XYZ file of C-alpha atoms in Angstrom:
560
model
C 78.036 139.389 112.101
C 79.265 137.590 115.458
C 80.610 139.327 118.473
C 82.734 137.369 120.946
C 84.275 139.107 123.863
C 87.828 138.006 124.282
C 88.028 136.797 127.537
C 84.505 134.899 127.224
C 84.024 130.936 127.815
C 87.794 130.423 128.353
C 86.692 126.938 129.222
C 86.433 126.661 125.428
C 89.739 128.330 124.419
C 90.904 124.942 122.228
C 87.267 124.713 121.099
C 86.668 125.297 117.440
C 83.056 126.211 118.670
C 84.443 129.471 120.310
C 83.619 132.338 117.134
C 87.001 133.827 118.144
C 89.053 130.439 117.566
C 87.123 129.828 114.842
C 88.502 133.290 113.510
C 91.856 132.876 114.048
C 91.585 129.513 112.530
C 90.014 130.820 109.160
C 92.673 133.767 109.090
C 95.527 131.423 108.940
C 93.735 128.302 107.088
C 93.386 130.732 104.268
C 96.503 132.887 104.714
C 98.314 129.402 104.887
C 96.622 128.296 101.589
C 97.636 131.278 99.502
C 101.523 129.751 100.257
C 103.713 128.635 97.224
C 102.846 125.102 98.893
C 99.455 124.645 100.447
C 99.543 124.403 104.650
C 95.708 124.824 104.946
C 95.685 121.278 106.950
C 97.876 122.943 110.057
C 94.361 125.231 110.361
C 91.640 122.773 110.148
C 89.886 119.467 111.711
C 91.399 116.171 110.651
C 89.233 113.538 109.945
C 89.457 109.551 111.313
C 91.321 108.692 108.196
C 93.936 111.215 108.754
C 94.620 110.469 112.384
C 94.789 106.960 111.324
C 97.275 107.616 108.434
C 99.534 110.134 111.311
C 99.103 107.162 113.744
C 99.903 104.601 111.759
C 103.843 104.516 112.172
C 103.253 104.120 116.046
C 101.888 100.778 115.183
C 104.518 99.989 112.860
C 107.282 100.803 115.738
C 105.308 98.052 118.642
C 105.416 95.776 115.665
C 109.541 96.042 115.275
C 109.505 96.477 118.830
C 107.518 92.780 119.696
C 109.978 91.337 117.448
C 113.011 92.506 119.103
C 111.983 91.610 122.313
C 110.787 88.509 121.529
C 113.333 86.781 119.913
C 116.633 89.210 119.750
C 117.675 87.239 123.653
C 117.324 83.549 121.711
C 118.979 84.989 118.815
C 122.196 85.830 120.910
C 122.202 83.091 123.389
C 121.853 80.361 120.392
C 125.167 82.078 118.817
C 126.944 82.051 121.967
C 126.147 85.089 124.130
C 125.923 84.271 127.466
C 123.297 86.006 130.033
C 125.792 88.327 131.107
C 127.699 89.618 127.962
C 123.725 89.557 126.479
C 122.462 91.550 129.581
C 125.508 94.231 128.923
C 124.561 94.163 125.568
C 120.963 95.382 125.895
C 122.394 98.134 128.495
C 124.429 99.845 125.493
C 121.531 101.276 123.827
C 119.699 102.926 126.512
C 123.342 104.684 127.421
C 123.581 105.922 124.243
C 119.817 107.457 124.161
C 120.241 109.210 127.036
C 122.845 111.491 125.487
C 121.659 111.172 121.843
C 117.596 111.651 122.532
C 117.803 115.676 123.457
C 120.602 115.935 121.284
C 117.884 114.673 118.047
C 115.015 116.621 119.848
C 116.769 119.597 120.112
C 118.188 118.889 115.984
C 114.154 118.254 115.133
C 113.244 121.470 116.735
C 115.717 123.862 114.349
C 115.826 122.011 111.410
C 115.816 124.344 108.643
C 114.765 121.852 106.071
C 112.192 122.606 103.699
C 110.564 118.994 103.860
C 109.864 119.885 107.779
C 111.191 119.718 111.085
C 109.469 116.300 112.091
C 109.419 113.723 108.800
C 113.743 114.304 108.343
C 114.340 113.040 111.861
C 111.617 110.103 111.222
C 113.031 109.329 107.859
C 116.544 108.999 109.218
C 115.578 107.255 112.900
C 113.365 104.498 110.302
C 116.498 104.066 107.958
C 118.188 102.648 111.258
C 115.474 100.513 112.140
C 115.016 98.994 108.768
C 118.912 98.351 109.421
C 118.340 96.540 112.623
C 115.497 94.461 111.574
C 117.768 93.318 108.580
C 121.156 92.834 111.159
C 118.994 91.063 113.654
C 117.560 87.760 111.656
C 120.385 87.591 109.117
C 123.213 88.270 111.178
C 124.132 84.487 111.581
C 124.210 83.833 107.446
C 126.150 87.992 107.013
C 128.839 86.229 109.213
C 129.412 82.775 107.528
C 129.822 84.827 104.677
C 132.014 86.995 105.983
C 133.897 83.398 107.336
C 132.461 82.380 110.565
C 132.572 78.631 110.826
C 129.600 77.961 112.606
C 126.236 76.825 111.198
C 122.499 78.825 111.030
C 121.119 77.489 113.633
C 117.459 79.348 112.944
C 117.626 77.966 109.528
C 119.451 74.024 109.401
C 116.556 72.949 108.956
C 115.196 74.851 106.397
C 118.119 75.605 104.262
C 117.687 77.716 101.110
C 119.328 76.722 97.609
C 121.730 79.189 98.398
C 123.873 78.168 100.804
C 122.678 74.735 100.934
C 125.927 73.082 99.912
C 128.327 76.110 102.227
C 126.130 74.839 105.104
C 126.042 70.960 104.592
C 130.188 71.442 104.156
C 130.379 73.845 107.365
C 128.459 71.044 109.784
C 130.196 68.092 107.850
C 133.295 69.718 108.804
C 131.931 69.697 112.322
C 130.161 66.786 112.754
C 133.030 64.558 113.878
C 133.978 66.411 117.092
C 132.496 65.068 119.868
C 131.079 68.816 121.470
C 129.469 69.415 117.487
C 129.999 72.802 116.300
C 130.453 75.404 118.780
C 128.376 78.570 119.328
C 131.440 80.647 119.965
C 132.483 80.025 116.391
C 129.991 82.999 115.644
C 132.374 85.877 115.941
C 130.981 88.127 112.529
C 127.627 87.167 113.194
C 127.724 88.310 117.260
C 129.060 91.735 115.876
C 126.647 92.038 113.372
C 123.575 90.924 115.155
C 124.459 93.317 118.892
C 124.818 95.972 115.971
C 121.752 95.457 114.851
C 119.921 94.751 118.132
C 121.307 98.516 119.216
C 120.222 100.099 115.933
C 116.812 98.453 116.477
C 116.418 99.296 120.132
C 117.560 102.875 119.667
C 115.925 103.987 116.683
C 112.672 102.304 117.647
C 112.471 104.175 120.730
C 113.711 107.428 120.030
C 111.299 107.523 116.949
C 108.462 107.335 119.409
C 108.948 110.960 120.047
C 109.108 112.763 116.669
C 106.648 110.930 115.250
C 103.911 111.886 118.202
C 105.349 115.498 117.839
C 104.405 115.487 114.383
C 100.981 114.395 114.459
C 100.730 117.433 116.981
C 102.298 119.514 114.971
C 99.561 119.474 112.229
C 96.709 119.075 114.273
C 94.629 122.031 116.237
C 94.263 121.978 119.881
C 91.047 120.302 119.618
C 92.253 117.172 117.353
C 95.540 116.452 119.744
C 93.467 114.596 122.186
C 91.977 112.803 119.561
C 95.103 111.804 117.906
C 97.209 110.768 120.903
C 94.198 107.952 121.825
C 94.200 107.130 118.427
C 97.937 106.976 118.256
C 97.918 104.802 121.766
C 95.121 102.391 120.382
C 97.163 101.554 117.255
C 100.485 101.221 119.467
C 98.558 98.334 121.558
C 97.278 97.267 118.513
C 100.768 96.785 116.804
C 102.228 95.059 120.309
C 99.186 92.651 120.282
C 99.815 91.138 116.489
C 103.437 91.845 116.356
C 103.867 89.446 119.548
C 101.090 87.023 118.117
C 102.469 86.433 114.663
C 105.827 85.571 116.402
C 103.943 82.779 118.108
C 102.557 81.088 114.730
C 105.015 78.200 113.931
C 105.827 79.752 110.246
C 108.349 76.644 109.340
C 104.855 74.224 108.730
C 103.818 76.840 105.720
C 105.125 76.947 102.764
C 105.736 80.961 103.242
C 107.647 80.034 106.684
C 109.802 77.582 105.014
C 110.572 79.638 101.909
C 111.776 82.412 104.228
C 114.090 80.096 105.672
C 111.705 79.568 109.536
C 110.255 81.420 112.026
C 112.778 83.765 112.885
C 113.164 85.287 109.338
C 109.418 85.100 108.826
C 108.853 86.901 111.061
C 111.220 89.926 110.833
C 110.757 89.311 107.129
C 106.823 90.473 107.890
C 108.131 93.235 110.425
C 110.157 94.942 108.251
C 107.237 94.873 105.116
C 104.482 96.411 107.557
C 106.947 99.194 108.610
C 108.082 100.288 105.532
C 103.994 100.542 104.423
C 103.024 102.143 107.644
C 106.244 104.556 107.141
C 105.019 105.782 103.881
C 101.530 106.139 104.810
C 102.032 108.357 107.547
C 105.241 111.192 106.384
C 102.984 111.228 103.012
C 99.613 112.151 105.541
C 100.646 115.963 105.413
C 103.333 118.373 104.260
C 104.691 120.382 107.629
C 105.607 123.860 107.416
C 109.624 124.928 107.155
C 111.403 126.334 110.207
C 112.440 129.513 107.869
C 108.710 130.218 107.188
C 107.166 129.833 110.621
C 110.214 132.649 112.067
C 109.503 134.924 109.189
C 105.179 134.677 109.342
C 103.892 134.358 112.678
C 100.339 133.734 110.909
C 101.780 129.809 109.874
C 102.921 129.415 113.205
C 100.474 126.411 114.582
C 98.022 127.546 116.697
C 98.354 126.083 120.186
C 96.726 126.643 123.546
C 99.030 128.667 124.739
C 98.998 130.430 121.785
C 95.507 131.096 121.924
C 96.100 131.822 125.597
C 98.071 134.970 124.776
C 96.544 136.140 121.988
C 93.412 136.618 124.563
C 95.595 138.054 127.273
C 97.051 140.927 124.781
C 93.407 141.570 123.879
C 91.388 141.413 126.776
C 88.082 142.660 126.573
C 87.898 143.513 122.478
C 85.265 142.215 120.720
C 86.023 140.343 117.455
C 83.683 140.573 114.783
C 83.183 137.102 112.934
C 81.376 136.919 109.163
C 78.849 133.961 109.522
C 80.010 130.698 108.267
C 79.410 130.743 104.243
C 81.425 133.633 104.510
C 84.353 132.094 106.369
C 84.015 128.606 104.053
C 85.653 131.079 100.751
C 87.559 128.035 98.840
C 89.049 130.597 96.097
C 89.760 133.629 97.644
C 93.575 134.911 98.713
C 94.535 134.981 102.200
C 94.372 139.104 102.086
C 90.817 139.337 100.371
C 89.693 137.266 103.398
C 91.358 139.127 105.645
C 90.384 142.080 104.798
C 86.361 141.113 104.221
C 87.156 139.741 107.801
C 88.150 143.506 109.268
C 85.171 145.747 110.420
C 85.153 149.249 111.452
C 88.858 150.214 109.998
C 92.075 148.462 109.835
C 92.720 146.585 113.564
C 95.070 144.169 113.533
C 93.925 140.694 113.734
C 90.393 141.711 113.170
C 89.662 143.633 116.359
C 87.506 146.705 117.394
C 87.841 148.070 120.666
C 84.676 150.114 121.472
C 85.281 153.387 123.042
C 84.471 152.806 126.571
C 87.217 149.726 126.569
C 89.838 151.661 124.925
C 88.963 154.090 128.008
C 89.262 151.423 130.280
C 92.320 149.729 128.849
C 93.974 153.492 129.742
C 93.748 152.584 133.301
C 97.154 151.960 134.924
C 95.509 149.064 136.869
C 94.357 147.168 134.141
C 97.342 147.898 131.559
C 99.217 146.848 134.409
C 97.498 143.443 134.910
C 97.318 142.993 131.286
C 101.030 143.679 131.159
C 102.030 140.692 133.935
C 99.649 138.652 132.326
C 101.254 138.531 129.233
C 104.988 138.244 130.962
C 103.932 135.213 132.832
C 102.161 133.692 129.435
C 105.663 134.273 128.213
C 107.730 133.128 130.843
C 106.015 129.663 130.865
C 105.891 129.269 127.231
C 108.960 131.060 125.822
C 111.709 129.834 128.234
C 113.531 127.172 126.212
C 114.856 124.030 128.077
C 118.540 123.948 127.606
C 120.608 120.586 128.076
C 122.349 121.663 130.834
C 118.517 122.102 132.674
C 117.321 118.700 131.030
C 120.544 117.030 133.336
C 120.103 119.207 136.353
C 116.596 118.666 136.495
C 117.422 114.246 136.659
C 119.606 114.490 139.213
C 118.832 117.529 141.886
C 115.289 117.095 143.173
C 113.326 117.399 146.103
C 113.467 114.235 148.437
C 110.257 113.260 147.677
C 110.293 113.337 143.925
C 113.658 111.218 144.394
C 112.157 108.666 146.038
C 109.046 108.831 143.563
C 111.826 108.616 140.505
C 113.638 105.779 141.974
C 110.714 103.817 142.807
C 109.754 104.207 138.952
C 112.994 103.202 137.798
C 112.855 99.976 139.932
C 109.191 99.461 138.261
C 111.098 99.923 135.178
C 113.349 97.100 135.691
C 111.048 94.754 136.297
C 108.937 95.605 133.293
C 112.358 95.492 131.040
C 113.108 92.411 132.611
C 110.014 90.844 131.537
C 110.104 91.849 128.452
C 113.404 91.323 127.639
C 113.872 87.947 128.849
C 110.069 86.723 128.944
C 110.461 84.184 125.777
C 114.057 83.049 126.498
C 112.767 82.531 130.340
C 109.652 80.316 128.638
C 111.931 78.222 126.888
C 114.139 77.437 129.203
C 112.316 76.957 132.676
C 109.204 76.550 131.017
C 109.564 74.318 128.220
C 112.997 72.807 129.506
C 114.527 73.685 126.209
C 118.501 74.528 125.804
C 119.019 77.780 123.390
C 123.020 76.304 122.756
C 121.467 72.821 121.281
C 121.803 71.396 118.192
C 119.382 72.381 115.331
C 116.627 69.466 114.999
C 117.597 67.866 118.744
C 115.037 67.543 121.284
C 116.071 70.486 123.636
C 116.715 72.810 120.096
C 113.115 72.245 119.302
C 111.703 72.196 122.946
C 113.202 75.868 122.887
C 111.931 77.080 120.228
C 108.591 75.797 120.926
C 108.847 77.910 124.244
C 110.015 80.376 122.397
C 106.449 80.826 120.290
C 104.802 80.051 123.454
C 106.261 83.255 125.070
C 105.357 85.276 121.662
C 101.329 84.636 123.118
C 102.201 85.398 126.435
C 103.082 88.629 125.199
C 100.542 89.126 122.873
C 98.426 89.162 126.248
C 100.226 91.610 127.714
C 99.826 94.095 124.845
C 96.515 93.270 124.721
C 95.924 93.773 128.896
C 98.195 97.175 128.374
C 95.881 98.226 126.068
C 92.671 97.642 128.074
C 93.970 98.452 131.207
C 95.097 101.878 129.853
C 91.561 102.398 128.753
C 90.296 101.847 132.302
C 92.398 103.039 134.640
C 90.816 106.878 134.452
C 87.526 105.548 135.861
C 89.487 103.073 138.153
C 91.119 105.905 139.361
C 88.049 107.885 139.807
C 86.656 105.046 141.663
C 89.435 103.680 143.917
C 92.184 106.619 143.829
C 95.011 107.298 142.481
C 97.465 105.677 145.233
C 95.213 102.244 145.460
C 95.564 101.892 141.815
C 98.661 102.159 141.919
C 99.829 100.207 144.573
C 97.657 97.719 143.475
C 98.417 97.266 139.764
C 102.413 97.302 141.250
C 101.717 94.477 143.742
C 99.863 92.714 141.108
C 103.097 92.222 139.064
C 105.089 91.255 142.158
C 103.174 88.725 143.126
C 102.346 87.291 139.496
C 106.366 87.034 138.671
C 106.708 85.495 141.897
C 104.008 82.567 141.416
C 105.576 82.184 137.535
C 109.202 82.120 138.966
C 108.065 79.399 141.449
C 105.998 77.458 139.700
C 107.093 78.157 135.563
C 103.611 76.782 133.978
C 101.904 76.950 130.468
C 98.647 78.687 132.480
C 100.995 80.907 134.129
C 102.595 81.887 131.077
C 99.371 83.579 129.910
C 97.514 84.019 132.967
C 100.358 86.131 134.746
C 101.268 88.377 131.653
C 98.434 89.841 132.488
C 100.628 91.646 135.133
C 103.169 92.915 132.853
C 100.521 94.438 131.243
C 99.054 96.409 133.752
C 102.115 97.173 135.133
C 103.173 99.146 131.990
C 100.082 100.668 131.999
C 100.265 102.057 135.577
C 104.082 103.590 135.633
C 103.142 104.803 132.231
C 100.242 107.267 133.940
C 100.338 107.309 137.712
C 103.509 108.959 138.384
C 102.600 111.541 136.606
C 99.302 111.932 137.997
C 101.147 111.754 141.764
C 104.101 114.187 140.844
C 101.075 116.766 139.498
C 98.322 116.358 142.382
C 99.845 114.742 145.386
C 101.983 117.007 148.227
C 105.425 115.583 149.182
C 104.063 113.398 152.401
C 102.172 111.716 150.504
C 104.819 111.003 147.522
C 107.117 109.572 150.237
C 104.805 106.956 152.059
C 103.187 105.829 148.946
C 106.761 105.561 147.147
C 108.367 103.851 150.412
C 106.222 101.127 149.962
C 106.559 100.393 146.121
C 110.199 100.167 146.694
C 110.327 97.815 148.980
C 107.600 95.823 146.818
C 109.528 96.429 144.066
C 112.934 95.490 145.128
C 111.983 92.106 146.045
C 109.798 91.118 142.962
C 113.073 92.120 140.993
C 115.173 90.349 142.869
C 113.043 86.635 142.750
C 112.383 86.955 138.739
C 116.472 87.821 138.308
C 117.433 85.158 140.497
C 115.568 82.686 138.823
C 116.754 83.726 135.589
């Protein structure tokens, strides 16, 4: 037998070394087995393989998201889209996830469903993506069908057998006007390809969320950590390759030019590795319904602050633990283990107060400070976030925090301008190409060339995210929090502003490097400052990113 005091080594309360976690683990691993379906996993460690298999649909989402970014701007300027109307139409779906994202969190967190909480909101965010990357690279051919009389511009040059002859016809028709066929002839294929380029955008990142929250779901306190580096690494991962197979020239294979070029390669590929990576990870695990968590509290997962009030109710009691080959029972019921698990009479969850604590526990005094213990435990974990909160909270802050939020949102411009624009902003300043050219003229296929060229540039910056984000806890540790910032900020000022001056090759790769590390830093830092730094401080710091900021913004638009 094992005795653990309650409120012993609280340093290790998510610590599957602690006899009393370990105990409450066991209770519900087996009690959770003995279930018409088996929910063991909730209880236990996961191993590599299993955080890779939850993880894996992160990767799939950075590589749907390096294609949109990457080629979704050429896409719409080469069917007539102007900057403007294509700048308005990026803006409509971050409008809509504002109001739709709580609205689906909120959904995830009562479905009633007996396939889960988690997977049904994945399965159904993933069914618009699939839908997007479809929209996206066939948009142009959905609309001639439909009776646009423009041409493909991504595939002239590569025509299938198809709609070979409904092609050669469409630009024969065209051929003898002296402006060619014009762009704005697109009409079916602008609608369906913003449509898509929404769906995409939308789905992509509101799936993000759910999918994290499920890997958390199933995993102990002690695994979460685990999984959310493992769930970052393949994220970075995905953004590197996505971005790097979108800068192989696929119309020189034989697979490229059977696909129809680079564009539907490419989403071709995309939309393959998602639907793999989608099965492999809401097949990982079976969660457990809404219905059966409210009616059991014993299949409710067992968090921190779970754990946290389970010790504040018992304070003091010492649990009594059988030794592990007792625990380890593969083919026993969830009551036979409980009840081999109970010492000295029938406690609840396992416990035997000795004497002199039950004495103790008698004393106003302690019941007293046991009492506002667990009130406060309950207060901070109980207290649901309403909507109403969620919109309060955005827009009535303290000063300091306001400043701190708008100087992030101005970081977040820049980064979405990068990204957004990066490989249309290659092949036009870069490469001198001209995305409203006709297929197979000089300026067409300077374009595209930039285009690729861009797709690398990118790659970079997925792959400097990704060690940067690594890093930047012992460069923080080393310089401080406000110098890293500041300086990883600065860094993509002044790199945007040498690119927009002098548009380069080197540049290209050299200063994507700052894109990088600038999505590493406002995806960390603020945090880190809102948590640990008093309001002075917030404001000075923040003062100074603004301004930085507001003029790197304003050079990389203008040149655009």
């Amino acid at each position: 037998m094992v005795g653990v005091a309650a409120g012993s080594n609280e340093h290790s309360m998510s610590s599957t070394k602690n006899p009393m976690i370990k105990y409450m683990l066991k209770t519900r691993e087996n009690h959770a087995r003995s279930q018409k379906y088996d929910y063991s996993h909730v209880f236990r460690r996961k191993t590599r393989f299993e955080m890779f298999r939850l993880s894996v649909i992160a990767m799939a989402i950075e590589f749907a998201y390096a294609a949109e970014t990457s080629f979704v701007s050429p896409i719409l300027l080469q069917i007539g889209i102007d900057h403007k109307l294509m700048t308005m139409a990026w803006g409509v779906s971050p409008i809509i996830g504002f109001f739709i994202s709580p609205l689906l969190g909120s959904l995830s967190d009562r479905c009633t469903l007996n396939w889960g909480r988690r997977r049904p909101i994945i399965t159904f965010l993933s069914v618009g993506i699939l839908l997007g990357l479809i929209l996206v690279p066939w948009g142009k051919d959905l609309g001639i069908l439909l009776g646009d009389i423009g041409y493909n511009v991504t595939t002239t040059s590569n025509l299938s057998a198809m709609n070979e002859g409904l092609a050669a016809a469409l630009i024969s028709n065209e051929v003898d006007s002296a402006e060619g066929p014009l762009p704005s002839n697109f009409k079916f294929a602008a609608i369906l390809t913003i449509l898509g380029m929404v769906m995409l955008d939308l789905d992509a990142d509101t799936c993000q969320t759910p999918a994290r929250t499920y890997m958390l779901d199933v995993c102990i306190p002690e695994d979460q950590a685990r999984g959310l580096t493992t769930f970052s690494l393949l994220a970075g991962f995905g953004g590197t390759i996505g971005y790097a197979i979108g800068g192989i020239n696929w119309e020189k294979t034989k697979f490229g030019a059977a696909l129809g070029g680079n564009i539907p390669t490419v989403f071709g590929m995309v939309t393959v590795i998602f639907i793999i990576c989608y099965f492999v990870t809401i097949t990982t695990f079976r969660e457990i319904p809404l219905n059966l968590i409210e009616r059991d509290e014993m299949l409710k997962p067992l968090s921190a602050s779970a754990i946290k009030k389970e010790i504040s109710k018992k304070n003091n009691a010492i649990y009594y633990i059988k030794e592990t080959d007792v625990l380890e029972l593969q083919n026993a019921t969830a009551q036979k283990n409980y009840n081999t698990m109970t010492p000295m009479g029938s406690y609840q969850n396992g416990i035997s107060p000795s004497k002199e604590i039950t004495d103790k526990s008698k004393e106003p005094s302690q019941s007293n400070n046991n009492n506002s213990m667990a009130i406060e435990l309950d207060e901070c974990v109980d207290t649901p976030i309403t909507l109403a909160k969620y919109l309060k909270s955005i827009f009535i802050m303290p000063t300091s925090m306001r400043i701190l939020a708008l100087t992030n949102l101005l970081c977040w411009m820049g980064h979405v301008t990068y990204c957004l624009y990066f490989t249309d902003f290659v092949g036009e300043a870069v490469f001198k190409g001209d995305p409203t050219a006709l297929p197979g003229t000089d300026a067409a296929q300077l374009y595209e060339a930039g285009v690729r060229f861009g797709c690398w540039g990118m790659s970079v910056y997925a792959l400097s995210c990704s060690i940067y984000s690594i890093a930047v806890t012992k460069l923080r540790k080393l310089l401080g929090t406000k110098v890293v910032y500041i300086t990883g900020i600065v860094y993509y000022g002044v790199g945007m502003l040498i690119l927009a001056i002098w548009p380069t090759k080197w540049g290209v790769i050299v200063f994507s490097t700052s894109a990088g590390i600038l999505y590493g830093t406002i995806f960390t830092i603020p945090y880190i400052l809102v948590a640990n730094y008093h309001a002075k401080d917030c404001v000075s710091t923040s003062l100074l990113l603004f301004i930085t900021k507001f003029y790197s913004i304003g050079i990389f638009f203008a040149h655009l």
